[in-house]
mmCIF file of C-alpha atoms in Angstrom:
data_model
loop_
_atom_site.group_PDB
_atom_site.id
_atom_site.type_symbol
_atom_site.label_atom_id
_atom_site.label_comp_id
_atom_site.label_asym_id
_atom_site.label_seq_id
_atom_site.Cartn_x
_atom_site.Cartn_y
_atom_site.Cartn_z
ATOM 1 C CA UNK A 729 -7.840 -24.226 7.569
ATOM 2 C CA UNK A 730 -11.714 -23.419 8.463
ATOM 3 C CA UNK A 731 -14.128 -21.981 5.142
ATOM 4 C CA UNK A 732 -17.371 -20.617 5.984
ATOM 5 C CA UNK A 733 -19.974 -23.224 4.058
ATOM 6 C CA UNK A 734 -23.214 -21.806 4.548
ATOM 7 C CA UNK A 735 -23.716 -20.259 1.161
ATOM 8 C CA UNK A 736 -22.754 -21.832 -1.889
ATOM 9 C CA UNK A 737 -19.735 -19.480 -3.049
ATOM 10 C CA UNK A 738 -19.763 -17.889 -6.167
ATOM 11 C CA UNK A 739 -15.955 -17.659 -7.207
ATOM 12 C CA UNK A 740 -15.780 -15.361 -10.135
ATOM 13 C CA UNK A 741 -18.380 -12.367 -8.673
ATOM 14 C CA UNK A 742 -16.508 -13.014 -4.865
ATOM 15 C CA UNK A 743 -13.497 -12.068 -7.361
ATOM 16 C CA UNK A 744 -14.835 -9.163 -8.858
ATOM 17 C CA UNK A 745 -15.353 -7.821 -5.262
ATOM 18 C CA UNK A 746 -11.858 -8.493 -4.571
ATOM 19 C CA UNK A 747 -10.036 -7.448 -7.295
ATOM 20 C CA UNK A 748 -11.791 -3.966 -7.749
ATOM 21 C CA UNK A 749 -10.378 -3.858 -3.881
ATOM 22 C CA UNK A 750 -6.925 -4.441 -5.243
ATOM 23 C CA UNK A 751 -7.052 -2.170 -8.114
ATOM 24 C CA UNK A 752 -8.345 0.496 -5.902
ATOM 25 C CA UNK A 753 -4.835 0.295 -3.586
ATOM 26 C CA UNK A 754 -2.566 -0.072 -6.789
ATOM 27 C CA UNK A 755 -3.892 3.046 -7.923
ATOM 28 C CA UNK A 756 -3.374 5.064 -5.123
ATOM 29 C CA UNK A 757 0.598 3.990 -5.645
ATOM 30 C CA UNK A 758 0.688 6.320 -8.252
ATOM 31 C CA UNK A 759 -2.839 8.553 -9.035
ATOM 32 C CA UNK A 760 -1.169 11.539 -7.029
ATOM 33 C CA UNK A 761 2.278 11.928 -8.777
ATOM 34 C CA UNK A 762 0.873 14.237 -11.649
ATOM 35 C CA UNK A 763 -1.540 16.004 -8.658
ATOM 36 C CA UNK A 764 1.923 16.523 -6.538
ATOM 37 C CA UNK A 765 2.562 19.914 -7.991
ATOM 38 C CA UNK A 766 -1.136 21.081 -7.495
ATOM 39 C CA UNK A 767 -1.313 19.756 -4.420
ATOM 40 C CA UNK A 768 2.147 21.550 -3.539
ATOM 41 C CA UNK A 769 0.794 24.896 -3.977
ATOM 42 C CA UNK A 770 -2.490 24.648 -2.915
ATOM 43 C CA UNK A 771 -1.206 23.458 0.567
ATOM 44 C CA UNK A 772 1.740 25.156 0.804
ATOM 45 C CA UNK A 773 4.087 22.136 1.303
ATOM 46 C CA UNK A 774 8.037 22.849 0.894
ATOM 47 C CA UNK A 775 9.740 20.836 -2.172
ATOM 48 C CA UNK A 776 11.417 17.959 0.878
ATOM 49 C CA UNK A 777 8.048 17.775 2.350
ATOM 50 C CA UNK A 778 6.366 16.744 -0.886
ATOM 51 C CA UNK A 779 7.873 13.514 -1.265
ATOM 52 C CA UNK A 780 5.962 12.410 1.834
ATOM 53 C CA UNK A 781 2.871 12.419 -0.150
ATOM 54 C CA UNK A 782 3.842 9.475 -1.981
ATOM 55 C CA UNK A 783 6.766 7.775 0.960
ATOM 56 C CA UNK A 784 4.032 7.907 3.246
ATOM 57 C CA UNK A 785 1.597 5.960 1.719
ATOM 58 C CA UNK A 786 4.138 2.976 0.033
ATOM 59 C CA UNK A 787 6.409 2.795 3.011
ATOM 60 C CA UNK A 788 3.676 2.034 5.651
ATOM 61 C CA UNK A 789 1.705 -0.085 2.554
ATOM 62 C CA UNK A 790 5.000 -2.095 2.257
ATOM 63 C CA UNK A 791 6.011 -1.962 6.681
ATOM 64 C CA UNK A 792 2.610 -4.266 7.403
ATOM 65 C CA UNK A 793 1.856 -6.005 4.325
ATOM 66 C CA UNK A 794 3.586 -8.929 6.455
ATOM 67 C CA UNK A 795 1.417 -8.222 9.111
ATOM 68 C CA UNK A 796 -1.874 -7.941 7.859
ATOM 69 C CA UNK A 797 -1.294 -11.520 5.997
ATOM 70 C CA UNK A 798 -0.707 -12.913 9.555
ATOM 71 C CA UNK A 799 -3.679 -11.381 11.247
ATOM 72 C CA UNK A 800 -6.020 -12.365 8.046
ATOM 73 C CA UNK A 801 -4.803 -15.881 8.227
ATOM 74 C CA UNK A 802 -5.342 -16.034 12.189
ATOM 75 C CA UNK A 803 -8.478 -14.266 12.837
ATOM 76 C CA UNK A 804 -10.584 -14.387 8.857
ATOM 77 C CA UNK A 805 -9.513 -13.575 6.249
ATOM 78 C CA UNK A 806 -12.910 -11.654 4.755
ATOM 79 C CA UNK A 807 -13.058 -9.726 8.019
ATOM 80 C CA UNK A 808 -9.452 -8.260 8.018
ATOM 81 C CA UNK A 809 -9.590 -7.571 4.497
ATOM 82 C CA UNK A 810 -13.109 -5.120 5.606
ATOM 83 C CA UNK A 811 -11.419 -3.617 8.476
ATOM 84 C CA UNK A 812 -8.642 -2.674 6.138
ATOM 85 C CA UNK A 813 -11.170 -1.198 3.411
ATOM 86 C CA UNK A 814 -12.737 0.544 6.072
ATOM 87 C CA UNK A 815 -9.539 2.134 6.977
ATOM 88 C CA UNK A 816 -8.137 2.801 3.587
ATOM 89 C CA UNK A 817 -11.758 4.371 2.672
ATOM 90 C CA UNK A 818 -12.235 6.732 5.986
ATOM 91 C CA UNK A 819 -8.229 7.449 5.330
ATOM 92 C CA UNK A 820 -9.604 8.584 1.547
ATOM 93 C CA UNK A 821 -11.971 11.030 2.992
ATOM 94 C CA UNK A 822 -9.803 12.515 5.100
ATOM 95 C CA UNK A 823 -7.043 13.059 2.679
ATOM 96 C CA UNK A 824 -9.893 14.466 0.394
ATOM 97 C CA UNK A 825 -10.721 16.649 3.082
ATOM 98 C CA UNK A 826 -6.811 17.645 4.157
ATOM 99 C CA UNK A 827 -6.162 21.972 4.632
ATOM 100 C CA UNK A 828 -2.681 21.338 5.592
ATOM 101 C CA UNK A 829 0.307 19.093 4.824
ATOM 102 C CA UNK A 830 0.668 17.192 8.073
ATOM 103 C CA UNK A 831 -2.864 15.830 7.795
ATOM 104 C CA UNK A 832 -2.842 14.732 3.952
ATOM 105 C CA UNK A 833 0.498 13.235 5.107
ATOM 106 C CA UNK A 834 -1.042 11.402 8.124
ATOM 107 C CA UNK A 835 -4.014 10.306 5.893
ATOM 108 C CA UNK A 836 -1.504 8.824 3.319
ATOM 109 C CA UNK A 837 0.136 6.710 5.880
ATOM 110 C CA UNK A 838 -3.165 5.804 6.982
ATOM 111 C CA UNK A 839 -4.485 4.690 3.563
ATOM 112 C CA UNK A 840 -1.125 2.949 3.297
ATOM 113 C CA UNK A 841 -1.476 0.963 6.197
ATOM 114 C CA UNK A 842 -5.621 0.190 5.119
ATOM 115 C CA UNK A 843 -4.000 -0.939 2.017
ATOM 116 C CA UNK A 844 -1.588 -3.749 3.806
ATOM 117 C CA UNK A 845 -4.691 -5.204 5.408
ATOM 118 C CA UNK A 846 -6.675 -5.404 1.980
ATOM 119 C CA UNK A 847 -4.106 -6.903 0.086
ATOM 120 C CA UNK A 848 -2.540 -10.015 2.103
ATOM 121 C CA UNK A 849 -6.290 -11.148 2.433
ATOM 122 C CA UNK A 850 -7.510 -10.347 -0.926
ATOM 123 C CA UNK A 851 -4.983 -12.385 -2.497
ATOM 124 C CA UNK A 852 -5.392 -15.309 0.436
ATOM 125 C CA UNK A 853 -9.153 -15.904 -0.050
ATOM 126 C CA UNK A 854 -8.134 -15.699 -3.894
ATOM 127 C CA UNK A 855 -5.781 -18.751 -3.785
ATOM 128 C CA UNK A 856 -8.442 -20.263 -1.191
ATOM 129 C CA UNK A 857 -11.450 -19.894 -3.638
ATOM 130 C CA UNK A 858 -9.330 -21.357 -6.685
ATOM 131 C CA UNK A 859 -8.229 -24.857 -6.775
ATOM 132 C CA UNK A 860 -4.314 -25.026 -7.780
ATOM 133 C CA UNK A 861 -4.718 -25.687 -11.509
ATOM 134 C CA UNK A 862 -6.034 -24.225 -14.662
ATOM 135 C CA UNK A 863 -8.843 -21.949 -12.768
ATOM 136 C CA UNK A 864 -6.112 -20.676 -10.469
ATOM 137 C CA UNK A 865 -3.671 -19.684 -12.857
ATOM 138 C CA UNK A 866 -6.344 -17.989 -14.716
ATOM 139 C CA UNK A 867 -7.204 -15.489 -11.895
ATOM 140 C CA UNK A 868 -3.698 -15.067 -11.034
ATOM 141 C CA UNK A 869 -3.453 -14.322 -14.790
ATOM 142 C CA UNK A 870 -6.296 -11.728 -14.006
ATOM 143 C CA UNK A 871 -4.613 -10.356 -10.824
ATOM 144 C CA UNK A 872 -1.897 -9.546 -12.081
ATOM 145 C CA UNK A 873 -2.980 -7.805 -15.180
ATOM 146 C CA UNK A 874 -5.156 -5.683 -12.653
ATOM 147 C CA UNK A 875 -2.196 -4.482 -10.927
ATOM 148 C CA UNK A 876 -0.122 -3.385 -13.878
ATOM 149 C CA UNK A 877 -3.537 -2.011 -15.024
ATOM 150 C CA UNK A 878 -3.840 -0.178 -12.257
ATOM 151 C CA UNK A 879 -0.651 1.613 -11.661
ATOM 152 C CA UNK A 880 -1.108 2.957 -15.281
ATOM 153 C CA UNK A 881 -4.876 4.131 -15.330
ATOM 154 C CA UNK A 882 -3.521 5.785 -12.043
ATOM 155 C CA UNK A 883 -1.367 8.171 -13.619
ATOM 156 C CA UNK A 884 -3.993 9.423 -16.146
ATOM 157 C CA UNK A 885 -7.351 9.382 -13.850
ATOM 158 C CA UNK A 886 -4.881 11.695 -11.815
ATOM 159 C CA UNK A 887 -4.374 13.809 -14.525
ATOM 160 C CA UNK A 888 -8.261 14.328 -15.803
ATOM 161 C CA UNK A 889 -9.379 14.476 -12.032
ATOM 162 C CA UNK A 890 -6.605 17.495 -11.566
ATOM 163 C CA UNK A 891 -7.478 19.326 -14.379
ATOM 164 C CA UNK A 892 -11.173 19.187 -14.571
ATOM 165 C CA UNK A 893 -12.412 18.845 -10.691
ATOM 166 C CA UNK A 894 -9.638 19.287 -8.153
ATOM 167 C CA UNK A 895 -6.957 17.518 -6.935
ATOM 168 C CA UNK A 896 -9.353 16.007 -3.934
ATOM 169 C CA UNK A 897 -11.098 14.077 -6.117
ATOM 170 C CA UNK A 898 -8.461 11.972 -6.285
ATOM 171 C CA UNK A 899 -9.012 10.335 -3.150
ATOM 172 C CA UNK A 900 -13.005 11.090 -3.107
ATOM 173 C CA UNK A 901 -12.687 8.665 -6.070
ATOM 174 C CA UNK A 902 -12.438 6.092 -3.462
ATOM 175 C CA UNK A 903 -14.955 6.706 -0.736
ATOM 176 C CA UNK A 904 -17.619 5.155 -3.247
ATOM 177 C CA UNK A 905 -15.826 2.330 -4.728
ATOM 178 C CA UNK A 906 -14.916 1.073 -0.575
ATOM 179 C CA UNK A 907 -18.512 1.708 0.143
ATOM 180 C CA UNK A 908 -19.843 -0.485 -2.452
ATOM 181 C CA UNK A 909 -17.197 -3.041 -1.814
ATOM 182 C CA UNK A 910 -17.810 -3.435 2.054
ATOM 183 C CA UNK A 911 -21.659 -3.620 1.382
ATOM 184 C CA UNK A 912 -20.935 -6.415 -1.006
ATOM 185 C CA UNK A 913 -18.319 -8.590 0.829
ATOM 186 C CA UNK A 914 -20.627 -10.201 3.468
ATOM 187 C CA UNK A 915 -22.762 -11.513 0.846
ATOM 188 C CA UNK A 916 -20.658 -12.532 -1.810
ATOM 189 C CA UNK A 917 -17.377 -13.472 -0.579
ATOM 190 C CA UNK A 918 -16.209 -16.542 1.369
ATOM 191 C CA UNK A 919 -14.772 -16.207 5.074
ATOM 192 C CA UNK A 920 -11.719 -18.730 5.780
ATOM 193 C CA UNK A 921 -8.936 -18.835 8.217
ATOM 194 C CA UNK A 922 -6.444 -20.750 9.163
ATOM 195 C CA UNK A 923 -7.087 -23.589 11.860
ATOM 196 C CA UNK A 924 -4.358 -23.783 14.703
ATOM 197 C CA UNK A 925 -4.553 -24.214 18.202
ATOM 198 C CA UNK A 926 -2.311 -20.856 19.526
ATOM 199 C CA UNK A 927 -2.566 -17.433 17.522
ATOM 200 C CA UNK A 928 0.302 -15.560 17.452
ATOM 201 C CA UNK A 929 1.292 -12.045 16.119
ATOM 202 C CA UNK A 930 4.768 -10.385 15.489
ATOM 203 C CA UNK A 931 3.823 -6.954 16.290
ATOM 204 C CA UNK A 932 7.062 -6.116 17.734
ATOM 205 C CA UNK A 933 8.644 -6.747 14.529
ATOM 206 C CA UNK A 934 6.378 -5.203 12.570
ATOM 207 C CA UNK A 935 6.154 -2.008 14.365
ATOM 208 C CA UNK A 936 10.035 -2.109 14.710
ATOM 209 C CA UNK A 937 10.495 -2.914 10.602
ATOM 210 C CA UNK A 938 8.298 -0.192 9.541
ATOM 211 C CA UNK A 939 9.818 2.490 12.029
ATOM 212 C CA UNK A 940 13.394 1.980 11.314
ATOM 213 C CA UNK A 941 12.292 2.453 7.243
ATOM 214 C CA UNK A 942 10.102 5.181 7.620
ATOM 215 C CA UNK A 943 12.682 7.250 10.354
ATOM 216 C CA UNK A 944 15.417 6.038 7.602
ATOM 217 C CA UNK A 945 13.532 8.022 4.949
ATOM 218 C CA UNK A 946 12.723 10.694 6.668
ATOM 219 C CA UNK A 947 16.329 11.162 7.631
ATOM 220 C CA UNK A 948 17.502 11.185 4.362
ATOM 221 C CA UNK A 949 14.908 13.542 2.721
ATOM 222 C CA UNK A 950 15.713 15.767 5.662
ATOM 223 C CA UNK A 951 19.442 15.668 5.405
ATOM 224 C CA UNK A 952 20.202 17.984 2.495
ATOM 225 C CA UNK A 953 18.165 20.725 3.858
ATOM 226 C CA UNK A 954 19.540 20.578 7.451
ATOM 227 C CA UNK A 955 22.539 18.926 6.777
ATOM 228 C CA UNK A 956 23.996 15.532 6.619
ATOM 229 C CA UNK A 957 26.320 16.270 9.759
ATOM 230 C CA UNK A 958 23.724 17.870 11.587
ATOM 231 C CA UNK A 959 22.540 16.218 15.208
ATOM 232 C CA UNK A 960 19.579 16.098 14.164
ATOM 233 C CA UNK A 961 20.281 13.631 10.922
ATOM 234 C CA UNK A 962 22.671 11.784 13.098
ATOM 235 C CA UNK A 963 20.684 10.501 15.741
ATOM 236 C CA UNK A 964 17.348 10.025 12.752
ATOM 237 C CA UNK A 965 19.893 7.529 11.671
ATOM 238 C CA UNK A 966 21.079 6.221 14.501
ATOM 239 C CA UNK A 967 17.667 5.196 16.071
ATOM 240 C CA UNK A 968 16.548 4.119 12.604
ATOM 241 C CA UNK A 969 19.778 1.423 12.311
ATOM 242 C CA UNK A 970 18.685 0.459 16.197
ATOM 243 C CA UNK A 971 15.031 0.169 15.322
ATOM 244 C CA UNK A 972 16.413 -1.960 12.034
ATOM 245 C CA UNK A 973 18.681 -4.194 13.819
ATOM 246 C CA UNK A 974 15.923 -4.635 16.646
ATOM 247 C CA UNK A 975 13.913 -6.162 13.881
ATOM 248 C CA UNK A 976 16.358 -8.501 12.673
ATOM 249 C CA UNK A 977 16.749 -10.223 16.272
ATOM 250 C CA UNK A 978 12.968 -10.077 17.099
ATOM 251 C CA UNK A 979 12.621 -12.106 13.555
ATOM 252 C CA UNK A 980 15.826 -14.910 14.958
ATOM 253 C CA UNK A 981 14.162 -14.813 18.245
ATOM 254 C CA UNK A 982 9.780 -15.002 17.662
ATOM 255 C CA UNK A 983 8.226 -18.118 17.824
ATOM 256 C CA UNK A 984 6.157 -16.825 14.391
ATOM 257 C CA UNK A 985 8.250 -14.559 13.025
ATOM 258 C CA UNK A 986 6.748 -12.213 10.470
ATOM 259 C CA UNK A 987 9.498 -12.350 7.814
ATOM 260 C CA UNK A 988 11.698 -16.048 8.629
ATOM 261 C CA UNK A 989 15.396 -14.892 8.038
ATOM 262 C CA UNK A 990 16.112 -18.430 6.714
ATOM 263 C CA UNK A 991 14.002 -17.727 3.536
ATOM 264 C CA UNK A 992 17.180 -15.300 2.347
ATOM 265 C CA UNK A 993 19.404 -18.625 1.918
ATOM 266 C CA UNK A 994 17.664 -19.232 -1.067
ATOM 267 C CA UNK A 995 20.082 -17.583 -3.507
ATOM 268 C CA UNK A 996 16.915 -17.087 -5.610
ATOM 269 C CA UNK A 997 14.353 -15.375 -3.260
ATOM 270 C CA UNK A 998 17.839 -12.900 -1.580
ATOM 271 C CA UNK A 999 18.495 -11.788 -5.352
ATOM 272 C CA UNK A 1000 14.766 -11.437 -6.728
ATOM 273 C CA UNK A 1001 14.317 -8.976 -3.442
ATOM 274 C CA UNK A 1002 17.284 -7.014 -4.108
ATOM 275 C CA UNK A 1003 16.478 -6.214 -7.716
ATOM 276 C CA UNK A 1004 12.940 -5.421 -6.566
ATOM 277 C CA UNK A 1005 14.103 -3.104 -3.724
ATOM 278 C CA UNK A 1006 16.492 -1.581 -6.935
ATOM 279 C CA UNK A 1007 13.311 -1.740 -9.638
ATOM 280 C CA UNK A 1008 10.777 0.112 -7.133
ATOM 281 C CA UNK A 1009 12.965 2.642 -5.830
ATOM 282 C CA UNK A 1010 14.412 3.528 -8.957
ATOM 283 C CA UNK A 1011 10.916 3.550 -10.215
ATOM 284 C CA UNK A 1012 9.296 5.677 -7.818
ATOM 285 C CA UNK A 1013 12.306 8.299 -7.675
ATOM 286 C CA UNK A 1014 11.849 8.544 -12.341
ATOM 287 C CA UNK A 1015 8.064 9.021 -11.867
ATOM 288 C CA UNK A 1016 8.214 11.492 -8.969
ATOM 289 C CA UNK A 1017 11.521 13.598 -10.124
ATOM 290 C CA UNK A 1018 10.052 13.298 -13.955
ATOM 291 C CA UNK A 1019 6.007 14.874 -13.122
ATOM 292 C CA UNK A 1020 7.569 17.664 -11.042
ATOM 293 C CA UNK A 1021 10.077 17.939 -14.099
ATOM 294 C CA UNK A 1022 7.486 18.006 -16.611
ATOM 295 C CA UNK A 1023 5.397 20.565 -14.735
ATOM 296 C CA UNK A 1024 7.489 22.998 -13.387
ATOM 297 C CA UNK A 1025 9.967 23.214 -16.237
ATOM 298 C CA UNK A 1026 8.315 21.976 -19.040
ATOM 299 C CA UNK A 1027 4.948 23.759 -18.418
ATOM 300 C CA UNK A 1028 2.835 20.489 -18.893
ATOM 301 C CA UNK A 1029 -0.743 20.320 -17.052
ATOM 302 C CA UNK A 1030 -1.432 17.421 -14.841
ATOM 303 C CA UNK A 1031 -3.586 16.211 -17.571
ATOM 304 C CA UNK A 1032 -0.372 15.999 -20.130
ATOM 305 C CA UNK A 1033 1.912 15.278 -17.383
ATOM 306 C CA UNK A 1034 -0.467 11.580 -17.095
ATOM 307 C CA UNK A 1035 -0.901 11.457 -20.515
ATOM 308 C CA UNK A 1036 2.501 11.441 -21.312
ATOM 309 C CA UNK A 1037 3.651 8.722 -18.568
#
């Protein structure tokens, strides 16, 4: 591993940067769920299309996490985790900005996949700042606490931003906050990468993992309203098992695989991601299902529909 040395770094304000980076993608997990039934009428989205609002944004954030860990690690970690703010931050504008449902869901995915690049080398020059110990486990402590932090301020800044300036303001919120961030970053926080002789990228297998999910959920929002027999669902989930399985023999086959298969023999790391697949789909489905509940049938604003989460 390489570490830019030319300026003393100064851990805890490099942090600061970072971690106000994080908190900025948690939030966006979950600051549009009580805006979902504003946002619904105001650009005329149908009820299946709705979902894609919030899919769109944690399917492509989850699809190339993996690979925006390898490509900090090969090529800086400081400057992927910029590129990826200034994607997530342009992506905040134009969902801001969106007149029609295809765009806002375009700018979602977009934000989703900034957010993948930000993370992976947040966290990296995090553990590379920290020496394992005491001072690590303290700003682990700290990250952590930001991201459970985050997912709940989320649901009530969504609210008060609905109800008192508009729905948009929900991703304007952002624009700023990047801004700031990506002026700050050269100056205060440490570049570092990993030092090996041959860079590699599986971009096969990422592009083939995050297709088969997101043509998986697609099918399967899709299917009630067209049917689950229909040719249309049929061949969604056809080419999304192909596009699956093509994933799981790039991973046995790549040099530098992004996701080793062999880590799933550990009994311990196979069941932790099952019940964490179960935990955030369940999740996701109660918060989404319960804001629309609470707002169409229960009358609640998007300000009590936050508060009450």
């Amino acid at each position: 591993m390489t570490t830019d040395l030319k300026a003393p770094v100064h851990r805890w304000r490099a942090f600061a940067v970072l971690a106000v980076s994080y908190f900025m993608t948690i939030v966006d997990l979950t600051i549009v769920n009580v805006a979902l039934p504003t946002i619904g009428r105001e650009l005329h989205f149908s009820e299946s299309n709705l979902q894609w609002v919030v899919t769109a944004y944690s399917v492509t954030f989850g699809g190339f996490l993996l690979l925006g860990g390898r490509a900090a690690d090969l090529l800086g970690r400081r400057r992927i985790f910029m590129l990826g703010l200034v994607v997530f931050t342009a992506a905040s504008l134009g969902a801001g900005l969106a007149t029609s449902e295809g765009f806002l869901i375009a700018m979602r995915g977009l934000q989703g996949f900034g957010a993948a690049v930000v993370l992976p080398g947040a966290l990296s020059i995090v553990m590379n700042m920290f020496a394992e110990g005491a001072e690590r486990n303290k700003a682990l402590g700290l990250w952590g606490g930001i991201g459970a932090g985050g997912a709940t301020i989320g649901l009530i800044t969504g609210g008060l931003l609905t109800r008192y300036v508009g729905w948009e303001y929900i991703f304007f919120l952002n624009v700023p906050i990047g801004v700031a961030a990506l002026l700050l970053a050269p100056r205060i926080v440490p570049e570092s990468r990993l030092d090996v002789v041959r860079r590699r990228f599986d971009l096969l297998g990422a592009v083939t993992g995050t297709g088969g999910l997101l043509l998986l959920v697609y099918a399967l929002s899709k299917a009630p309203e067209v049917g689950w027999g229909a040719t249309r669902t049929v061949t969604l989930l056809a080419v999304s098992a192909a596009s699956l399985l093509a994933f799981l023999v790039v991973e046995m086959r790549v040099d530098a695989p992004l996701m080793p298969l062999k880590i799933f023999r550990l009994r311990t790391v196979a069941v932790a991601n099952a019940v964490g697949m179960l935990l955030g789909g369940s999740f996701f489905a109660f918060i989404f299902i319960g804001t629309l509940y609470m707002q169409q049938v229960l009358g609640y604003s998007a300000l009590q529909a936050g508060a009450a989460w």
